[in-house]
Tab-separated table of C-alpha atoms in Angstrom:
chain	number	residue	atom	x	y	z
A	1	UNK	CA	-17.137	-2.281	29.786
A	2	UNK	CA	-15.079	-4.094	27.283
A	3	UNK	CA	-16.044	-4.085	23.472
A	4	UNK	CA	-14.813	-6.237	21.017
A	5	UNK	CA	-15.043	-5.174	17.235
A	6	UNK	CA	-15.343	-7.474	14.338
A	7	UNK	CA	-12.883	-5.806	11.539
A	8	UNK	CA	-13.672	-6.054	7.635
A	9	UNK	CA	-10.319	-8.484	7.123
A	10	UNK	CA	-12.820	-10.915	8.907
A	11	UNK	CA	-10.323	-10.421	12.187
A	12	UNK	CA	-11.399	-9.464	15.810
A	13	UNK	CA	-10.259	-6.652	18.813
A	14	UNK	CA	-10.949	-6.310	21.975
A	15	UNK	CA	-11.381	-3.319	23.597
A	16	UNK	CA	-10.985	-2.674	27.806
A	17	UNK	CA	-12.883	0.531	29.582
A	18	UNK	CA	-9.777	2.868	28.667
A	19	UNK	CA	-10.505	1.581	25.048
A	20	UNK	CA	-6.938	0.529	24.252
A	21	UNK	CA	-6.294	-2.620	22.400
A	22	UNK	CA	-6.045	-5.795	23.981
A	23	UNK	CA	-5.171	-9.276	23.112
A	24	UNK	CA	-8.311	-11.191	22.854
A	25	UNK	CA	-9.080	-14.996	23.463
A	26	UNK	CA	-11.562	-15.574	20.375
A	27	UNK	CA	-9.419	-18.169	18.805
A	28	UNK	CA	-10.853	-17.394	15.140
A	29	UNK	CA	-9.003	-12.998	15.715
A	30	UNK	CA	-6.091	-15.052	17.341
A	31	UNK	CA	-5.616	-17.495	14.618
A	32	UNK	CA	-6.332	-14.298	12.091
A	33	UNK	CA	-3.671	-12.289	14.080
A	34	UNK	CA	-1.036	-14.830	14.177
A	35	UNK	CA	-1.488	-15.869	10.462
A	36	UNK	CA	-1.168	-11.858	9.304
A	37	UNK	CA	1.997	-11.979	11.482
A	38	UNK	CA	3.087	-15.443	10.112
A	39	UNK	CA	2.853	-13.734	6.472
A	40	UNK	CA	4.515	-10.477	7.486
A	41	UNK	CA	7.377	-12.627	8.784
A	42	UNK	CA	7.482	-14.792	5.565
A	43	UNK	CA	7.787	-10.980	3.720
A	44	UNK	CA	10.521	-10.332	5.909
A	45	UNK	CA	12.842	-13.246	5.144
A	46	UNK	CA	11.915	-13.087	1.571
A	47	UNK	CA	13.452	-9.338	1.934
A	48	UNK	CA	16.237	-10.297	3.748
A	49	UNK	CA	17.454	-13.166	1.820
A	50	UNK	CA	16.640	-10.596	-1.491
A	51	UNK	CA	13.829	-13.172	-2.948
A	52	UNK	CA	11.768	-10.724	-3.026
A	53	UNK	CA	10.040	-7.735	-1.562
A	54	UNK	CA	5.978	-7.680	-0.699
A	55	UNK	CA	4.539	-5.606	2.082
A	56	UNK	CA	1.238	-5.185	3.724
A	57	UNK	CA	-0.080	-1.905	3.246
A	58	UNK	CA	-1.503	0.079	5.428
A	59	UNK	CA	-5.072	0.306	6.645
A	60	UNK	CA	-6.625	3.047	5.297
A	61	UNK	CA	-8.370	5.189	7.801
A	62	UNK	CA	-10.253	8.529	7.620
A	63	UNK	CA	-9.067	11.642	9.488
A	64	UNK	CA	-11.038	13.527	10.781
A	65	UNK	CA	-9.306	15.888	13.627
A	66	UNK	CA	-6.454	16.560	14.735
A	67	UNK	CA	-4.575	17.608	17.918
A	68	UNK	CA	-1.781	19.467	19.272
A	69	UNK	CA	-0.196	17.948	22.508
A	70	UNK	CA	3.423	19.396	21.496
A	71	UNK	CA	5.122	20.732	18.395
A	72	UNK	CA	5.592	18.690	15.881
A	73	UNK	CA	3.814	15.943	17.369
A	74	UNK	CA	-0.191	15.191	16.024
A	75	UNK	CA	-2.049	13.363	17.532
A	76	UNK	CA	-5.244	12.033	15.569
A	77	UNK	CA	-8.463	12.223	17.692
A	78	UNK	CA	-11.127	11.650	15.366
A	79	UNK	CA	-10.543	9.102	12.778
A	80	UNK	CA	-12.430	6.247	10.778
A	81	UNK	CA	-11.923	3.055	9.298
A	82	UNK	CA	-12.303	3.268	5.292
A	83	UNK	CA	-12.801	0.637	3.423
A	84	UNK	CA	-9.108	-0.426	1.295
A	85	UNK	CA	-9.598	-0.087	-2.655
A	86	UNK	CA	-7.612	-3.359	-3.182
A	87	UNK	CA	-5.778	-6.007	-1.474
A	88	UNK	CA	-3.793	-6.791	1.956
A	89	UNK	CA	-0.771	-7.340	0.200
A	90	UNK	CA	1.489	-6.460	-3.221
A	91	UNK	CA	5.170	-6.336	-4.193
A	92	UNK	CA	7.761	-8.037	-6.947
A	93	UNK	CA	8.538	-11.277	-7.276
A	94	UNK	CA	11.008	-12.899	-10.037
A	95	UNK	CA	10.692	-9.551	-11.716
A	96	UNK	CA	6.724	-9.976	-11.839
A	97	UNK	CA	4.128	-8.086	-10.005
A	98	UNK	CA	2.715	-9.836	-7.209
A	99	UNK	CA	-0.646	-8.904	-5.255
A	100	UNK	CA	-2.927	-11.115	-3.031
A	101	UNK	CA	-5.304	-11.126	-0.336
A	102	UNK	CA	-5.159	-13.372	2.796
A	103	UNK	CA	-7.889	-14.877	4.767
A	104	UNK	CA	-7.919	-17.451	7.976
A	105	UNK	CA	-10.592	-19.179	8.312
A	106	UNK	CA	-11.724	-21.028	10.837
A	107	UNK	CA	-15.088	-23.203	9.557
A	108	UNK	CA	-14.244	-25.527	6.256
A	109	UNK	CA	-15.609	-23.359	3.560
A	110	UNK	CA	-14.621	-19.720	2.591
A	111	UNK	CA	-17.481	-17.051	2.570
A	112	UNK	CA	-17.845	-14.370	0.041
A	113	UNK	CA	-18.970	-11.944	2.691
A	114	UNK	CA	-14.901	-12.269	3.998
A	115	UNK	CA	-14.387	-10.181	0.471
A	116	UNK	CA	-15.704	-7.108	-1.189
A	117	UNK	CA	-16.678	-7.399	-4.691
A	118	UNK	CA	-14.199	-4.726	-5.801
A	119	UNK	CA	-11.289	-6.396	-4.373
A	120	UNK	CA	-11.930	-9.608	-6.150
A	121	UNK	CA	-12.152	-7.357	-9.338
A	122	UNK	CA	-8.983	-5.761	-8.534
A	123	UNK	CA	-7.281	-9.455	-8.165
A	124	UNK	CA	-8.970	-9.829	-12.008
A	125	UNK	CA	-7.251	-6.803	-13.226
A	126	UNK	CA	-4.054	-7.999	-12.285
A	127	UNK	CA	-4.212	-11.100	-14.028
A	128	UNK	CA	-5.560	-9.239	-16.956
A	129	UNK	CA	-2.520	-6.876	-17.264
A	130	UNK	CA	0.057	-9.707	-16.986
A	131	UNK	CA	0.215	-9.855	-12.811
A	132	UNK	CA	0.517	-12.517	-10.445
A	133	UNK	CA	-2.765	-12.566	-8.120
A	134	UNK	CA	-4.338	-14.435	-5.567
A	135	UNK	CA	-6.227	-15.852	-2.598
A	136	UNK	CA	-4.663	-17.478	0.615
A	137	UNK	CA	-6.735	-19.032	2.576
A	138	UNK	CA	-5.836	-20.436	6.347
A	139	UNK	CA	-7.999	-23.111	7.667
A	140	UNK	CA	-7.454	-22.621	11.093
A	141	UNK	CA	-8.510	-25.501	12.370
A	142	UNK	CA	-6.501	-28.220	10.006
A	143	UNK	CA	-3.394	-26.156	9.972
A	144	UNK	CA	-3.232	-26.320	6.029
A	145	UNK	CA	-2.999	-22.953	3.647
A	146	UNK	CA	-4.053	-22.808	0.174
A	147	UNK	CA	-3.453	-20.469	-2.664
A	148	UNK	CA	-5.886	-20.405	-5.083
A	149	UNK	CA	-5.608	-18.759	-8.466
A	150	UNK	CA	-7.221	-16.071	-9.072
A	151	UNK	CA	-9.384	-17.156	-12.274
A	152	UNK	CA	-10.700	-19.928	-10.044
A	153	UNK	CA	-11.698	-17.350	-7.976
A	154	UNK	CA	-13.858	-15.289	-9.652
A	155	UNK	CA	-15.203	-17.918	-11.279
A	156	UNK	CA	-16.701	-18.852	-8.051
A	157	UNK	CA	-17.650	-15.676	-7.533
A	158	UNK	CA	-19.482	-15.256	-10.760
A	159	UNK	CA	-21.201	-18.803	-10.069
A	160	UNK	CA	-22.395	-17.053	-6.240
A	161	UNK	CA	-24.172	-13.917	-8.686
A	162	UNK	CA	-25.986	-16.313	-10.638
A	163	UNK	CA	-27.535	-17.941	-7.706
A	164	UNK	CA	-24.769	-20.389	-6.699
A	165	UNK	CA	-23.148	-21.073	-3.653
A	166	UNK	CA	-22.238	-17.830	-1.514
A	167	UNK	CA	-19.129	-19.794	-0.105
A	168	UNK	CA	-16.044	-21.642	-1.208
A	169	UNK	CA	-15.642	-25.181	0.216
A	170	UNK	CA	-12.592	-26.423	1.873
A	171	UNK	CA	-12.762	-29.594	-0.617
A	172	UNK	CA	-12.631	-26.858	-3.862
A	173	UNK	CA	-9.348	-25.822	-2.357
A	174	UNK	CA	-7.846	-29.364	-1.449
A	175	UNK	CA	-8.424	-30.090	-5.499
A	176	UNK	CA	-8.090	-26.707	-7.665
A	177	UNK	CA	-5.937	-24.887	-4.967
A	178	UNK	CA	-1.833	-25.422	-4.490
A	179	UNK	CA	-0.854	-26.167	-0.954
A	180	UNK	CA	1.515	-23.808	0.623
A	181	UNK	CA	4.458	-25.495	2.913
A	182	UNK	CA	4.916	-24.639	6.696
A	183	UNK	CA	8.498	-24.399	7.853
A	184	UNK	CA	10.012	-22.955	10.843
A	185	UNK	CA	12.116	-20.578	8.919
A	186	UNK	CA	9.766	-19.659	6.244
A	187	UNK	CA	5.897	-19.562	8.234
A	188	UNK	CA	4.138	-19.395	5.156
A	189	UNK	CA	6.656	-20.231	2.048
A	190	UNK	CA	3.188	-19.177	-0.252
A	191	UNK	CA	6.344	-18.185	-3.082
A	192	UNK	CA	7.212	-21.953	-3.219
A	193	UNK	CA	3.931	-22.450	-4.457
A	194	UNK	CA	3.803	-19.418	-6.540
A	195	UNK	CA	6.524	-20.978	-8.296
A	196	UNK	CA	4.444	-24.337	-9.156
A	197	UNK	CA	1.295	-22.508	-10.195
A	198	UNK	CA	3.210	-19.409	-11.899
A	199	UNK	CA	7.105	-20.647	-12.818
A	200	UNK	CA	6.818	-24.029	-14.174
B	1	UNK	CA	-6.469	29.228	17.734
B	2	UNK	CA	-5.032	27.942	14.275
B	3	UNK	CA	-2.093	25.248	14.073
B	4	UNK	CA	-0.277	24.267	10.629
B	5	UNK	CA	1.770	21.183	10.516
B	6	UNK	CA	4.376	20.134	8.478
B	7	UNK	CA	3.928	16.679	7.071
B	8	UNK	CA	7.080	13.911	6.285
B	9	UNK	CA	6.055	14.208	2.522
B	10	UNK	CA	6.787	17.884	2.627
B	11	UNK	CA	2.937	19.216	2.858
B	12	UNK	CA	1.243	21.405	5.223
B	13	UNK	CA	-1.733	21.389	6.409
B	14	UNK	CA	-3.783	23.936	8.524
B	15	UNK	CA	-6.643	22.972	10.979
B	16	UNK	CA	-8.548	25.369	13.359
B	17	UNK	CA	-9.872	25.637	16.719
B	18	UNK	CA	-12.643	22.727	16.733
B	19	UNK	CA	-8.796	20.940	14.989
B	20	UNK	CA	-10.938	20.417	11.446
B	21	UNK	CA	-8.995	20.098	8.336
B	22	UNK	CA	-8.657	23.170	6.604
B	23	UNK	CA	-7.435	23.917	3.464
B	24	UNK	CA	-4.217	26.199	3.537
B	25	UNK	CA	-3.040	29.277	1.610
B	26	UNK	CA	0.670	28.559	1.650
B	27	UNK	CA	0.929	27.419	-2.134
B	28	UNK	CA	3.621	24.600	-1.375
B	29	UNK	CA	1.289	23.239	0.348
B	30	UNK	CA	-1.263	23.632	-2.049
B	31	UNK	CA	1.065	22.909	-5.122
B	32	UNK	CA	1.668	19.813	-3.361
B	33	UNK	CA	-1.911	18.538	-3.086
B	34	UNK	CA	-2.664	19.289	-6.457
B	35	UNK	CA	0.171	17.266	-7.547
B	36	UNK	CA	-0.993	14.021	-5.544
B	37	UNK	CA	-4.447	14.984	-7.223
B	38	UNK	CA	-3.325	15.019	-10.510
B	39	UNK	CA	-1.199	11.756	-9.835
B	40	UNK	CA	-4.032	10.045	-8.813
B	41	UNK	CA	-6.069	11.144	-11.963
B	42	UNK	CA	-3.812	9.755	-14.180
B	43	UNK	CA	-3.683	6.323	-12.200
B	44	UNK	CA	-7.200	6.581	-12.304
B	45	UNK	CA	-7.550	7.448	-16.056
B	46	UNK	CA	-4.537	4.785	-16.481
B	47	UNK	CA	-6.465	1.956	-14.710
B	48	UNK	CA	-10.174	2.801	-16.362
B	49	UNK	CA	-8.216	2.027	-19.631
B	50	UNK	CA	-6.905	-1.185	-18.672
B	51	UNK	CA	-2.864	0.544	-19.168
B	52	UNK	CA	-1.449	-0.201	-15.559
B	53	UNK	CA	-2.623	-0.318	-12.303
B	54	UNK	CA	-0.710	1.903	-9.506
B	55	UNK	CA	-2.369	3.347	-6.399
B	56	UNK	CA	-1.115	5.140	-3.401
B	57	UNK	CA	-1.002	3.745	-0.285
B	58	UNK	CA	-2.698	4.226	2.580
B	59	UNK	CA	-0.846	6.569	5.338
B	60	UNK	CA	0.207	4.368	7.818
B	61	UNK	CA	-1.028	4.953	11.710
B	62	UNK	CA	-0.555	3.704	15.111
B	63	UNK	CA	-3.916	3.329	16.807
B	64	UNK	CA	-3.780	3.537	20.332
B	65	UNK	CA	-7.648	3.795	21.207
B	66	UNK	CA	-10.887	3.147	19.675
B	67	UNK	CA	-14.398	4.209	20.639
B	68	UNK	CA	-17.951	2.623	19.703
B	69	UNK	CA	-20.879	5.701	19.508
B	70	UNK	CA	-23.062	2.687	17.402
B	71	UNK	CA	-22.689	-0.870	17.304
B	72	UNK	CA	-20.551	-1.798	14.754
B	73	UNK	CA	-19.003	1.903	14.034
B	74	UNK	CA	-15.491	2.187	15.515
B	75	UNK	CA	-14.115	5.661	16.030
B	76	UNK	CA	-10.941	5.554	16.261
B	77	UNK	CA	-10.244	8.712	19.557
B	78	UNK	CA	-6.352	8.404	19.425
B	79	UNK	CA	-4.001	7.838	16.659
B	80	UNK	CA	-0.574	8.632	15.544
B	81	UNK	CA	1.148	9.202	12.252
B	82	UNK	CA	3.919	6.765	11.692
B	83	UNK	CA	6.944	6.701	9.564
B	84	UNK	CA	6.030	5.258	5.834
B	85	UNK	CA	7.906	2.024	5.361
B	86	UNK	CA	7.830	2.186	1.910
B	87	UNK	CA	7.039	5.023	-0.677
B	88	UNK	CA	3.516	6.418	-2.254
B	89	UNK	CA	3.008	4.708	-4.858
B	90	UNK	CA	2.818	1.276	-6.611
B	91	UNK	CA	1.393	-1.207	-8.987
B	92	UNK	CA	2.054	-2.881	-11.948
B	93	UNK	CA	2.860	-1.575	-15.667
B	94	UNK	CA	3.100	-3.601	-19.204
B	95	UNK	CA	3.492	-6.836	-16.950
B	96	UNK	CA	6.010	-4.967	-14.633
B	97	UNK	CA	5.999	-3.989	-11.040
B	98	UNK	CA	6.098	-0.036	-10.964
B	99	UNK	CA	7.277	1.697	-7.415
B	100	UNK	CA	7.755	5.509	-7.084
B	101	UNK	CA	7.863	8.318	-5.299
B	102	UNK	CA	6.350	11.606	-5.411
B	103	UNK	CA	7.571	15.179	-4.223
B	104	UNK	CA	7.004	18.423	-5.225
B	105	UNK	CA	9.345	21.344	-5.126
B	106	UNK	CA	9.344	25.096	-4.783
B	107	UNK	CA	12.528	25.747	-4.674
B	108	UNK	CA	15.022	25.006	-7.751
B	109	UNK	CA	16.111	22.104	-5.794
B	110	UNK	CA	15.357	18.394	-4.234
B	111	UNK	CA	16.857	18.032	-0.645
B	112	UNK	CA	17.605	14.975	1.013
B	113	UNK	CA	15.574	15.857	4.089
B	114	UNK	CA	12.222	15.516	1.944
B	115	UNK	CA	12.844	12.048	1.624
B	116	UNK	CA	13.746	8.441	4.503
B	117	UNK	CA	16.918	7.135	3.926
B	118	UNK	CA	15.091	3.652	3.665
B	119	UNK	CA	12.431	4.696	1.083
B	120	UNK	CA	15.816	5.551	-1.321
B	121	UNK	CA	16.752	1.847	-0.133
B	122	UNK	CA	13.300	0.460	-0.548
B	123	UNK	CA	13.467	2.118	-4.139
B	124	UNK	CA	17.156	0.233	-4.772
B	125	UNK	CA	15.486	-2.937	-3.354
B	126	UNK	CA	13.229	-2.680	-6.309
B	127	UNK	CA	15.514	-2.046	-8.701
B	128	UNK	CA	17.802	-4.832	-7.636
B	129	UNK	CA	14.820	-7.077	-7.982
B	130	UNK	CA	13.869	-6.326	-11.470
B	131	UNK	CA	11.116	-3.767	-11.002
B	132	UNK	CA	11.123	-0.216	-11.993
B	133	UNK	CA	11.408	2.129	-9.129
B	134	UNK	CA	12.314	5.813	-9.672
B	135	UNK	CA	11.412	9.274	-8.432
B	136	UNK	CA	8.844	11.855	-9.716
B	137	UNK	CA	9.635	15.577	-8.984
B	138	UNK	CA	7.608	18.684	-10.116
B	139	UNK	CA	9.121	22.178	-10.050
B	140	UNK	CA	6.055	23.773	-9.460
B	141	UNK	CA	7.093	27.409	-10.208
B	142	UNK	CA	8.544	26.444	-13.297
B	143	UNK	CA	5.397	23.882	-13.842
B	144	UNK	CA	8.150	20.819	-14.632
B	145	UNK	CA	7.735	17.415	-13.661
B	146	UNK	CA	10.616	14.980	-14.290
B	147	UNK	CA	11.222	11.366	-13.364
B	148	UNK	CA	15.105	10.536	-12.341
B	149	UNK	CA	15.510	7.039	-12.536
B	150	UNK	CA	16.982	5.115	-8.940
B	151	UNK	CA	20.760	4.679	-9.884
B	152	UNK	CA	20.897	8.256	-10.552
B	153	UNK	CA	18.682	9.263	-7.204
B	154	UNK	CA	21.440	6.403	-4.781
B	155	UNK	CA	24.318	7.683	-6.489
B	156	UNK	CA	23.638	11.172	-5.939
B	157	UNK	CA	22.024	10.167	-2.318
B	158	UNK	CA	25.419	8.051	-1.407
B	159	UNK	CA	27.739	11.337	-2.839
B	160	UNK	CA	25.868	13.213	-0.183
B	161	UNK	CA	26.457	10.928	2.655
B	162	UNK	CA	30.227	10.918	1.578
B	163	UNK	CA	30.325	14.851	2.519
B	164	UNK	CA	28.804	15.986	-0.810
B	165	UNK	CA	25.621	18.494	-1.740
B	166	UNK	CA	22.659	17.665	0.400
B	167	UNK	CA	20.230	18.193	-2.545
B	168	UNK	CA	19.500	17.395	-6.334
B	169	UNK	CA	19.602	20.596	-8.309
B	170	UNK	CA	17.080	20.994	-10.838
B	171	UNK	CA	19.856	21.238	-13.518
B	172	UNK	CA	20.682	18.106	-12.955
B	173	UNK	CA	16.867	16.968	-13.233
B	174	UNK	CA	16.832	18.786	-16.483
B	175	UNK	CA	19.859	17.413	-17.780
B	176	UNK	CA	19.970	13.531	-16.434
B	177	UNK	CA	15.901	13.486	-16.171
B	178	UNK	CA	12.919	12.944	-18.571
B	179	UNK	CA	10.555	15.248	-18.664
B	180	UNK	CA	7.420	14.203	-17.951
B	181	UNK	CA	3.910	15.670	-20.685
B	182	UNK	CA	1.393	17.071	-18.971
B	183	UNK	CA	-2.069	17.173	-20.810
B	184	UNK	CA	-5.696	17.826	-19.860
B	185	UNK	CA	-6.654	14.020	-20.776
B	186	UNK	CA	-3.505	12.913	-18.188
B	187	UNK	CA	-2.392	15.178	-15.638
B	188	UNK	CA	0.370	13.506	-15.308
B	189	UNK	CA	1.516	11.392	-18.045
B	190	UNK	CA	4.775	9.693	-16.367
B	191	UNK	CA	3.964	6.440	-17.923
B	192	UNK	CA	4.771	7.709	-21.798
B	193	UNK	CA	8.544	8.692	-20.039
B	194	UNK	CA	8.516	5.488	-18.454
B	195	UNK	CA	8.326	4.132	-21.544
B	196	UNK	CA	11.037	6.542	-22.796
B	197	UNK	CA	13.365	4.998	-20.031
B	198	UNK	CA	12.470	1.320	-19.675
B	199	UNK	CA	11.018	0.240	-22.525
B	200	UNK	CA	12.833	1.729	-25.360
């Protein structure tokens, strides 16, 4: 029986009858999977070329046993997803603190249920104590990325607690967001537009 | 039948025959794990009083399989600890991107085997890029904890690749260090020596 998981970061795996991973043909996880990868290869030319040096971190998962096979070797066979106390991705940039999360999506507006509450309030701490946060958003379908800011953001968000709309349109970020440029060197140059927003 | 492992940061860990986690008796160990405890209070005490922000990072793994007992409840059945690309910690600080990382000692000195070759790099990287990167060590029979700032950590790192001593003696902590204050408030009060260092 194959299985295929729906993961917090809004992303999708598929799972065959030996349960190992397995590419999967639901365009939204593929889009999702190549845009994480189009980021991490942005990160790695930024590193490279000494611009600057932002990671993903790790997903944080829950162990709960152990195993042996050979020495020095454990193997995990009982482990969890956790939830992550912040965001996909931090480093330094110009000699600032950088920290954002990324999301593709593949319908024209940008649901809050794609983010946890406490992650948008970690992007507002950042700001607050002098940081450089915020959102990138793929939309999958029109090939365009935007970064949006992150007091924009929760401003939305605030708006969605008082009974407002639950969801970000695609038109919100064609005005108030900053368009990042595609190139075949640089997949997702977001820092180009980190500069306009951040460096002018 | 009862296994302990030795862990890339130096920690041990015992688990028993069902492979649970157990807490172990061998006080490096322990030491240790208090030390990341009372790291993470401060950051916590630091980031519920608006001063910085700095978490750890998740431990990276390699999952290989996943199981489903209940819809929408992955358990993750094999797993495999993988090599930390960058160090423990980070965040920003007074508008500055922090990196660091952590080790404690039992023995009067710091060897080079406790830490990657490309986390010393990673922690140059920063440095290069404006940040403030360094390492914290406690001497936890003498109950010391000092910070030694990157140049000093690569220059003694690269004197050691040139045929020289393997290890940082604590001398050379106490001397070319800063001494980090330990109170009941702060466990671990590294950002008043940061300040010391970086800031003065």
């Amino acid at each position: 029986m194959e299985k295929i998981v729906k993961y917090p970061d809004g992303s999708y795996k598929k799972f065959d009858k030996s349960n190992k991973h397995k590419d999967i043909n639901i365009s939204k996880s593929k889009l999702g999977q190549d845009f994480e990868k189009a980021i991490n290869d942005s990160n790695t030319y930024y590193l490279q070329n000494k611009i600057a040096a932002i990671y993903k971190k790790p997903t944080p998962i829950q162990i709960v046993k152990v195993d042996y096979p050979a020495r020095n070797k454990a193997r995990i066979t009982e482990a969890y997803y956790k939830t992550p106390s912040t965001t996909d991705y931090n480093g330094i940039y110009r000699e600032k603190y950088i920290d954002f999360e990324a999301k593709s999506c593949q319908e024209d507006n940008f649901s809050f249920e794609r983010i946890y509450e406490h992650q948008i309030r970690h992007l507002e701490n950042i700001t607050n104590l002098g940081g450089i946060s915020f959102l990138i958003i793929e939309f999958s379908k029109r090939k365009e990325i935007y970064i949006l800011n992150t007091p924009l953001l929760v401003e939305k968000y605030e708006d969605s607690l008082k009974g407002g709309r639950k969801s970000i349109p695609y038109s919100y970020f064609k005005e108030h967001g900053t368009l990042i440029e595609v190139s075949y060197k640089i997949p997702v140059n977001y820092l180009k537009a980190v500069d306009k927003i951040y460096f002018k």
